[in-house]
Tab-separated table of C-alpha atoms and ligand atoms in Angstrom:
chain	number	residue	atom	x	y	z
O	1	MET	CA	0.000	0.000	0.000
O	2	LEU	CA	1.418	3.398	-1.027
O	3	ASN	CA	0.353	6.622	0.654
O	4	PHE	CA	-0.055	9.356	-1.948
O	5	ALA	CA	-0.342	13.120	-1.848
O	6	LEU	CA	-1.868	14.981	-4.771
O	7	PHE	CA	-0.607	18.409	-5.833
O	8	GLY	CA	-3.166	20.151	-8.032
O	9	ALA	CA	-6.881	19.382	-7.974
O	10	GLY	CA	-7.952	20.852	-11.311
O	11	ARG	CA	-9.286	19.097	-14.396
O	12	ILE	CA	-6.848	16.153	-14.428
O	13	GLY	CA	-6.046	16.251	-10.693
O	14	LYS	CA	-9.669	15.459	-9.778
O	15	MET	CA	-9.597	12.409	-12.013
O	16	HIS	CA	-6.293	11.215	-10.516
O	17	ALA	CA	-7.760	11.742	-7.028
O	18	ARG	CA	-10.663	9.408	-7.826
O	19	ASN	CA	-8.328	6.817	-9.331
O	20	LEU	CA	-5.988	6.900	-6.331
O	21	ALA	CA	-8.845	6.839	-3.814
O	22	SER	CA	-10.319	3.711	-5.382
O	23	HIS	CA	-7.017	1.920	-6.051
O	24	PRO	CA	-6.533	-1.229	-3.934
O	25	LYS	CA	-2.819	-0.499	-3.457
O	26	ALA	CA	-3.030	3.266	-2.882
O	27	LYS	CA	-4.309	5.616	-0.235
O	28	LEU	CA	-4.829	9.284	-1.025
O	29	ARG	CA	-3.607	10.852	2.197
O	30	TRP	CA	-3.342	14.536	1.259
O	31	VAL	CA	-4.440	16.980	-1.394
O	32	TYR	CA	-3.037	20.470	-1.911
O	33	ASP	CA	-4.117	23.132	-4.388
O	34	ILE	CA	-3.493	26.879	-4.235
O	35	ASN	CA	-7.204	27.203	-4.907
O	36	PRO	CA	-8.840	26.028	-1.634
O	37	GLU	CA	-12.154	25.272	-3.368
O	38	ALA	CA	-10.403	22.794	-5.649
O	39	SER	CA	-8.751	20.907	-2.771
O	40	GLN	CA	-11.976	20.979	-0.742
O	41	ALA	CA	-13.873	19.372	-3.621
O	42	VAL	CA	-11.363	16.494	-3.643
O	43	GLY	CA	-11.380	16.334	0.173
O	44	GLN	CA	-15.156	15.945	0.150
O	45	GLU	CA	-15.135	13.239	-2.484
O	46	THR	CA	-12.279	11.188	-1.031
O	47	GLU	CA	-10.786	10.614	2.417
O	48	ALA	CA	-7.834	12.903	1.641
O	49	GLN	CA	-6.853	15.522	4.187
O	50	ILE	CA	-6.596	19.053	2.842
O	51	ALA	CA	-3.126	20.533	3.236
O	52	GLN	CA	-2.578	24.284	3.512
O	53	ASP	CA	0.920	24.083	2.056
O	54	VAL	CA	3.421	21.834	0.307
O	55	GLU	CA	5.670	21.537	3.389
O	56	THR	CA	2.962	19.827	5.469
O	57	ILE	CA	2.800	17.079	2.883
O	58	LEU	CA	6.517	16.696	2.283
O	59	SER	CA	7.334	16.544	5.996
O	60	ASP	CA	4.798	13.756	6.544
O	61	ALA	CA	6.885	10.580	6.813
O	62	GLN	CA	3.796	8.493	6.016
O	63	VAL	CA	3.668	9.899	2.466
O	64	ASN	CA	5.493	7.577	0.061
O	65	ALA	CA	4.599	9.185	-3.256
O	66	VAL	CA	3.325	12.411	-4.786
O	67	LEU	CA	1.267	12.890	-7.915
O	68	ILE	CA	1.952	16.312	-9.448
O	69	ALA	CA	-1.027	17.578	-11.458
O	70	THR	CA	-0.569	21.313	-10.982
O	71	SER	CA	-0.129	23.839	-13.779
O	72	THR	CA	2.910	23.053	-15.924
O	73	ASP	CA	5.076	25.973	-14.730
O	74	THR	CA	5.083	24.558	-11.175
O	75	HIS	CA	6.198	20.994	-12.018
O	76	ALA	CA	9.986	21.457	-11.919
O	77	ASP	CA	10.035	23.079	-8.453
O	78	LEU	CA	7.613	20.517	-7.030
O	79	ILE	CA	9.671	17.661	-8.492
O	80	VAL	CA	12.843	18.957	-6.842
O	81	GLN	CA	11.143	19.638	-3.487
O	82	SER	CA	9.526	16.187	-3.499
O	83	ALA	CA	12.771	14.450	-4.452
O	84	LYS	CA	14.589	16.234	-1.595
O	85	ALA	CA	11.916	14.887	0.754
O	86	GLY	CA	12.508	11.357	-0.584
O	87	LYS	CA	9.069	10.920	-2.169
O	88	ALA	CA	8.465	8.856	-5.302
O	89	ILE	CA	7.085	11.106	-8.047
O	90	LEU	CA	4.456	10.691	-10.737
O	91	CYS	CA	4.364	14.003	-12.623
O	92	GLU	CA	1.993	15.107	-15.341
O	93	LYS	CA	3.345	16.025	-18.770
O	94	PRO	CA	5.071	18.212	-19.805
O	95	ILE	CA	7.870	18.452	-17.222
O	96	ASP	CA	8.241	22.118	-18.140
O	97	LEU	CA	7.990	24.220	-21.288
O	98	SER	CA	11.638	25.278	-21.148
O	99	ILE	CA	14.426	22.796	-21.856
O	100	GLU	CA	16.745	24.853	-19.612
O	101	ARG	CA	14.350	24.326	-16.678
O	102	VAL	CA	14.021	20.631	-17.540
O	103	ASP	CA	17.810	20.263	-17.547
O	104	TRP	CA	18.135	22.259	-14.314
O	105	CYS	CA	15.619	19.913	-12.690
O	106	ARG	CA	17.425	16.836	-14.080
O	107	ASP	CA	20.713	18.099	-12.596
O	108	GLN	CA	19.055	18.615	-9.207
O	109	LEU	CA	17.664	15.084	-9.344
O	110	GLN	CA	21.189	13.610	-9.606
O	111	SER	CA	21.523	14.036	-5.824
O	112	TYR	CA	18.407	12.015	-4.983
O	113	SER	CA	17.487	8.470	-5.885
O	114	VAL	CA	13.706	8.630	-5.965
O	115	PRO	CA	11.651	6.954	-8.704
O	116	ILE	CA	10.126	9.459	-11.121
O	117	GLN	CA	7.583	8.733	-13.840
O	118	ILE	CA	6.171	11.223	-16.380
O	119	GLY	CA	2.434	11.127	-17.168
O	120	PHE	CA	2.485	10.035	-20.792
O	121	ASN	CA	-0.693	8.048	-20.267
O	122	ARG	CA	-1.176	7.104	-23.928
O	123	ARG	CA	1.609	4.530	-23.621
O	124	PHE	CA	-0.724	2.642	-21.274
O	125	ASP	CA	-3.768	2.615	-23.558
O	126	PRO	CA	-4.319	-1.127	-24.128
O	127	SER	CA	-4.848	-0.724	-27.906
O	128	HIS	CA	-1.968	1.712	-28.515
O	129	ARG	CA	0.204	-0.584	-26.416
O	130	LYS	CA	-0.620	-3.567	-28.648
O	131	VAL	CA	0.456	-1.528	-31.684
O	132	ALA	CA	3.773	-0.682	-30.009
O	133	GLN	CA	4.317	-4.313	-29.002
O	134	ALA	CA	3.554	-5.550	-32.547
O	135	ALA	CA	5.907	-2.941	-34.011
O	136	GLN	CA	8.702	-4.171	-31.759
O	137	SER	CA	8.071	-7.933	-31.749
O	138	GLY	CA	8.324	-8.431	-35.498
O	139	GLU	CA	4.612	-9.270	-35.790
O	140	ILE	CA	4.337	-6.825	-38.724
O	141	GLY	CA	7.869	-7.560	-39.953
O	142	GLU	CA	10.344	-4.687	-40.016
O	143	LEU	CA	8.617	-1.492	-38.866
O	144	GLU	CA	8.614	1.146	-41.626
O	145	GLN	CA	5.993	3.797	-40.887
O	146	VAL	CA	4.008	5.118	-37.919
O	147	ILE	CA	0.970	7.385	-38.297
O	148	ILE	CA	-0.529	9.193	-35.323
O	149	SER	CA	-3.798	11.136	-35.636
O	150	SER	CA	-4.841	13.214	-32.650
O	151	ARG	CA	-7.648	15.775	-32.893
O	152	ASP	CA	-9.317	17.454	-29.959
O	153	PRO	CA	-13.102	17.880	-30.122
O	154	SER	CA	-12.997	21.686	-29.866
O	155	PRO	CA	-10.461	24.437	-29.226
O	156	PRO	CA	-9.692	25.446	-25.640
O	157	PRO	CA	-10.630	28.840	-24.186
O	158	LYS	CA	-8.239	31.791	-24.500
O	159	GLU	CA	-7.073	31.479	-20.864
O	160	TYR	CA	-5.924	27.918	-21.575
O	161	TYR	CA	-4.024	28.867	-24.733
O	162	LEU	CA	-2.247	31.640	-22.837
O	163	VAL	CA	-0.772	29.324	-20.184
O	164	ALA	CA	-0.488	26.029	-22.103
O	165	GLY	CA	2.758	27.057	-23.793
O	166	GLY	CA	1.881	26.442	-27.444
O	167	MET	CA	0.227	23.560	-29.266
O	168	LEU	CA	3.379	21.533	-29.963
O	169	ARG	CA	4.667	21.597	-26.365
O	170	ASP	CA	1.256	21.066	-24.776
O	171	MET	CA	-0.788	18.867	-27.129
O	172	THR	CA	1.635	17.331	-29.641
O	173	ILE	CA	4.019	16.411	-26.814
O	174	HIS	CA	1.842	13.316	-26.199
O	175	ASP	CA	2.318	12.332	-29.834
O	176	PHE	CA	6.067	12.936	-29.794
O	177	ASP	CA	6.240	10.535	-26.867
O	178	LEU	CA	3.924	7.997	-28.513
O	179	ALA	CA	6.055	8.168	-31.667
O	180	ARG	CA	9.214	7.386	-29.667
O	181	PHE	CA	7.367	4.550	-27.896
O	182	VAL	CA	6.223	2.874	-31.130
O	183	LEU	CA	9.349	3.582	-33.213
O	184	ASN	CA	11.557	2.301	-30.377
O	185	GLU	CA	14.427	4.276	-31.935
O	186	GLU	CA	15.402	7.891	-31.554
O	187	VAL	CA	14.040	10.398	-34.045
O	188	THR	CA	16.863	12.269	-35.774
O	189	LYS	CA	14.978	14.527	-38.220
O	190	VAL	CA	11.869	16.660	-37.769
O	191	THR	CA	9.931	18.687	-40.335
O	192	ALA	CA	6.814	20.598	-39.301
O	193	LEU	CA	4.073	22.528	-41.055
O	194	ALA	CA	1.326	24.193	-39.057
O	195	GLY	CA	-1.218	26.950	-39.236
O	196	THR	CA	-4.265	28.650	-37.786
O	197	LEU	CA	-7.112	27.497	-39.974
O	198	PHE	CA	-10.351	27.900	-38.048
O	199	ASP	CA	-10.133	29.242	-34.494
O	200	PRO	CA	-10.540	33.039	-34.186
O	201	VAL	CA	-9.184	32.969	-30.618
O	202	ALA	CA	-6.002	31.217	-31.738
O	203	GLN	CA	-5.732	33.749	-34.556
O	204	GLU	CA	-6.083	36.666	-32.131
O	205	ILE	CA	-3.228	35.476	-29.920
O	206	ASP	CA	-0.990	34.140	-32.697
O	207	GLU	CA	-1.403	30.497	-31.684
O	208	LEU	CA	-1.663	27.397	-33.889
O	209	ASP	CA	-4.723	25.207	-34.268
O	210	SER	CA	-3.531	22.676	-36.878
O	211	ALA	CA	-0.219	20.867	-37.359
O	212	MET	CA	1.373	18.113	-39.397
O	213	ILE	CA	4.797	16.796	-38.511
O	214	LEU	CA	7.089	14.358	-40.301
O	215	MET	CA	9.911	12.625	-38.460
O	216	GLN	CA	12.593	10.072	-39.304
O	217	THR	CA	14.911	7.866	-37.271
O	218	ALA	CA	18.592	7.308	-38.053
O	219	ARG	CA	17.681	3.975	-39.667
O	220	GLY	CA	15.108	5.670	-41.871
O	221	LYS	CA	11.810	4.760	-40.169
O	222	LEU	CA	9.160	7.372	-40.803
O	223	CYS	CA	6.468	8.898	-38.607
O	224	HIS	CA	3.657	11.292	-39.389
O	225	ILE	CA	1.759	13.127	-36.641
O	226	ASN	CA	-1.356	15.099	-37.453
O	227	ASN	CA	-3.061	17.320	-34.912
O	228	SER	CA	-6.055	19.582	-34.901
O	229	ARG	CA	-7.641	21.572	-32.105
O	230	HIS	CA	-11.063	20.607	-33.438
O	231	ALA	CA	-12.984	17.700	-34.929
O	232	THR	CA	-16.731	18.006	-35.515
O	233	TYR	CA	-17.211	14.289	-34.752
O	234	GLY	CA	-15.522	14.094	-31.304
O	235	TYR	CA	-12.138	13.194	-29.830
O	236	ASP	CA	-10.217	11.478	-32.624
O	237	GLN	CA	-7.339	9.238	-31.501
O	238	ARG	CA	-5.818	6.765	-33.936
O	239	LEU	CA	-2.459	5.050	-34.223
O	240	GLU	CA	-1.141	2.948	-37.087
O	241	ALA	CA	2.096	1.044	-37.648
O	242	HIS	CA	3.070	-0.360	-41.036
O	243	GLY	CA	5.796	-2.910	-41.524
O	244	SER	CA	7.281	-5.224	-44.138
O	245	GLN	CA	4.726	-7.931	-43.296
O	246	GLY	CA	1.580	-6.062	-42.471
O	247	MET	CA	-0.136	-3.250	-40.679
O	248	ILE	CA	-1.608	-2.869	-37.213
O	249	ARG	CA	-3.784	-0.027	-36.012
O	250	SER	CA	-5.541	1.205	-32.919
O	251	GLU	CA	-8.854	2.711	-33.976
O	252	ASN	CA	-11.196	5.169	-32.338
O	253	GLN	CA	-13.281	3.642	-29.586
O	254	GLN	CA	-16.998	3.870	-29.025
O	255	ALA	CA	-19.022	3.027	-25.950
O	256	THR	CA	-20.649	0.053	-27.703
O	257	THR	CA	-20.194	-1.800	-30.976
O	258	VAL	CA	-23.854	-1.211	-31.979
O	259	GLU	CA	-24.379	-0.320	-35.633
O	260	ARG	CA	-27.613	1.249	-36.887
O	261	PHE	CA	-28.906	1.162	-40.447
O	262	ASN	CA	-32.062	2.816	-41.796
O	263	ALA	CA	-33.517	4.546	-44.815
O	264	ASN	CA	-32.474	8.062	-43.782
O	265	GLU	CA	-29.108	7.374	-42.247
O	266	THR	CA	-27.352	4.645	-44.071
O	267	TYR	CA	-24.998	3.776	-41.226
O	268	ARG	CA	-24.410	5.020	-37.697
O	269	ARG	CA	-22.392	3.978	-34.652
O	270	ASP	CA	-22.057	5.478	-31.174
O	271	PRO	CA	-20.341	8.876	-31.028
O	272	LEU	CA	-16.637	9.100	-30.223
O	273	PRO	CA	-15.615	9.755	-26.609
O	274	GLU	CA	-16.049	13.334	-25.495
O	275	PHE	CA	-12.402	13.984	-24.570
O	276	PHE	CA	-9.281	12.510	-22.964
O	277	ILE	CA	-10.761	11.558	-19.593
O	278	GLU	CA	-13.421	9.420	-21.295
O	279	ARG	CA	-11.118	8.025	-24.010
O	280	TYR	CA	-8.116	7.152	-21.849
O	281	THR	CA	-9.909	5.968	-18.681
O	282	GLN	CA	-8.108	2.619	-18.646
O	283	ALA	CA	-4.769	4.180	-19.590
O	284	TYR	CA	-4.848	6.545	-16.590
O	285	LEU	CA	-5.597	3.571	-14.310
O	286	ASP	CA	-2.880	1.391	-15.831
O	287	GLN	CA	-0.403	4.279	-15.567
O	288	ILE	CA	-0.945	4.356	-11.806
O	289	ASP	CA	-0.653	0.549	-11.590
O	290	SER	CA	2.648	0.721	-13.427
O	291	PHE	CA	3.984	3.487	-11.158
O	292	ILE	CA	3.008	1.615	-7.989
O	293	GLU	CA	4.561	-1.567	-9.336
O	294	ALA	CA	7.821	0.280	-10.052
O	295	VAL	CA	7.952	1.916	-6.620
O	296	GLU	CA	7.172	-1.335	-4.811
O	297	SER	CA	9.562	-3.484	-6.837
O	298	GLY	CA	12.382	-0.962	-7.034
O	299	ASN	CA	12.437	-1.365	-10.837
O	300	PRO	CA	12.794	1.852	-12.854
O	301	PRO	CA	9.461	3.412	-13.915
O	302	SER	CA	8.486	2.579	-17.487
O	303	VAL	CA	8.168	6.236	-18.575
O	304	THR	CA	11.279	8.054	-17.444
O	305	TYR	CA	12.286	11.656	-16.828
O	306	GLU	CA	14.467	11.384	-19.946
O	307	ASP	CA	11.382	10.364	-21.960
O	308	GLY	CA	9.752	13.610	-20.803
O	309	ARG	CA	12.869	15.553	-21.728
O	310	ARG	CA	13.185	14.007	-25.203
O	311	ALA	CA	9.536	14.656	-26.071
O	312	LEU	CA	10.150	18.339	-25.302
O	313	ILE	CA	13.308	18.320	-27.444
O	314	LEU	CA	11.192	17.026	-30.365
O	315	ALA	CA	8.602	19.771	-29.770
O	316	ASN	CA	11.376	22.366	-29.792
O	317	ALA	CA	12.761	20.903	-33.034
O	318	ALA	CA	9.287	21.127	-34.599
O	319	TYR	CA	9.056	24.819	-33.643
O	320	GLN	CA	12.527	25.379	-35.100
O	321	SER	CA	11.375	23.727	-38.322
O	322	LEU	CA	8.293	25.953	-38.462
O	323	GLU	CA	10.390	29.068	-37.988
O	324	SER	CA	13.127	28.140	-40.450
O	325	GLY	CA	11.063	26.232	-43.013
O	326	LYS	CA	13.754	23.526	-42.839
O	327	THR	CA	14.137	19.943	-41.658
O	328	ILE	CA	15.837	19.976	-38.251
O	329	THR	CA	18.467	17.460	-37.198
O	330	VAL	CA	17.731	16.633	-33.573
O	331	SER	CA	20.354	16.658	-30.822
O	332	TYR	CA	19.497	15.156	-27.431
O	333	ALA	CA	22.669	16.329	-25.688
W	1	NAD	N1	-1.882	13.442	-19.292
W	1	NAD	C1	-2.932	14.081	-19.753
W	1	NAD	O1	-3.716	13.521	-20.505
W	1	NAD	C2	-3.195	15.485	-19.315
W	1	NAD	C3	-4.447	16.048	-19.569
W	1	NAD	C4	-4.691	17.343	-19.118
W	1	NAD	C5	-3.713	18.047	-18.448
W	1	NAD	N2	-2.491	17.480	-18.252
W	1	NAD	C6	-1.440	18.221	-17.550
W	1	NAD	O2	-1.806	18.299	-16.185
W	1	NAD	C7	-1.454	19.559	-15.627
W	1	NAD	C8	-2.704	20.242	-15.076
W	1	NAD	O3	-3.624	20.423	-16.128
W	1	NAD	P1	-5.182	20.696	-15.864
W	1	NAD	O4	-5.821	20.650	-17.202
W	1	NAD	O5	-5.694	19.818	-14.765
W	1	NAD	O6	-5.110	22.216	-15.370
W	1	NAD	P2	-6.075	22.954	-14.349
W	1	NAD	O7	-5.792	24.402	-14.541
W	1	NAD	O8	-7.488	22.477	-14.491
W	1	NAD	O9	-5.570	22.479	-12.910
W	1	NAD	C9	-4.348	22.875	-12.368
W	1	NAD	C10	-4.561	23.040	-10.871
W	1	NAD	O10	-3.297	23.296	-10.265
W	1	NAD	C11	-3.497	24.284	-9.252
W	1	NAD	N3	-2.208	24.917	-8.982
W	1	NAD	C12	-1.527	25.807	-9.746
W	1	NAD	N4	-0.359	26.107	-9.168
W	1	NAD	C13	-0.284	25.394	-8.016
W	1	NAD	C14	0.690	25.267	-6.994
W	1	NAD	N5	1.845	25.942	-7.039
W	1	NAD	N6	0.438	24.424	-5.965
W	1	NAD	C15	-0.734	23.731	-5.906
W	1	NAD	N7	-1.699	23.824	-6.846
W	1	NAD	C16	-1.466	24.635	-7.898
W	1	NAD	C17	-4.555	25.214	-9.823
W	1	NAD	O11	-5.191	25.971	-8.806
W	1	NAD	C18	-5.495	24.215	-10.508
W	1	NAD	O12	-6.520	23.767	-9.652
W	1	NAD	C19	-0.785	20.338	-16.769
W	1	NAD	O13	0.605	20.194	-16.667
W	1	NAD	C20	-1.297	19.657	-18.027
W	1	NAD	O14	-0.405	19.744	-19.122
W	1	NAD	C21	-2.224	16.226	-18.650
């Protein structure tokens, strides 16, 4: 049994709180949010105590692990503080928006030997995982191409855009990580094209709403990511791997497999999931299972700090490509 504390009780923090509170191997002991209403809501729904500050949590010897689900700009400091206190860390993506901050945090972590896992939950989606396994096991022969489609149902509000840190570091970062997971080789070249095609709010603040990215590994394997901040038909999440002996893909998921046919509508299935919390329910649960297993066994977590760092390096390369109009050769140094 691991005693957890949750930092951040917003959109994703509330979901993590529920998952931790109902997990057979976890106890949610504390919650802390700078917004007291947010922590109270979690306190009322779970048995978590409401902390008034970070120190109360980190000085509690009963706390084994922290889950960091605060706004992105607070992650690096909370990681370092938690590591100093000897707590195992599960931190939401991205680690930070600045590679300098990510490297500063990595250097600080050298002095502490706590397990740290980054919240790239899509690696734990059972269907995406099967695609990655098939790509690596030889089931589809030699892997040649990976295609990732990720479209949000609708654009976020202006306040979100202003703090999220740009589409490629906030949204596409999941896909950069998924690409690395399926390719199982480092990406060496990145070419990006992007634009603002439909969202007036994005236009007003000079933000992107659509992107297509091409990447290649040193051995020549290719990956295409396509992202949009809207899709009229719901949250669109698909992954495909093509190899010398076949193709495997993880399709969109619907609540049921019911198909309807009639004279007016020739064919209809259930709508797509509303958004990430509905689509990746199992992945968020399996992510916590994997973290607990790593902490209890002493094995390294399956999604490492370096994975978080490299996904950000790919996002930075994509921005560089957009600015220069060139293909960028990636350095992970
Ligand atoms: N893995 C995923 O699928 C996924 C999905 C959404 C968000 N995220 C990530 O999770 C993080 C939170 O996103 P969100 O959508 O829940 O945002 P949010 O704004 O809804 O919630 C963030 C919460 O953190 C609190 N907070 C801010 N600074 C704090 C501090 N110093 N100490 C304690 N609490 C603090 C805020 O009051 C707020 O309640 C972001 O880093 C985001 O990128 C990941």
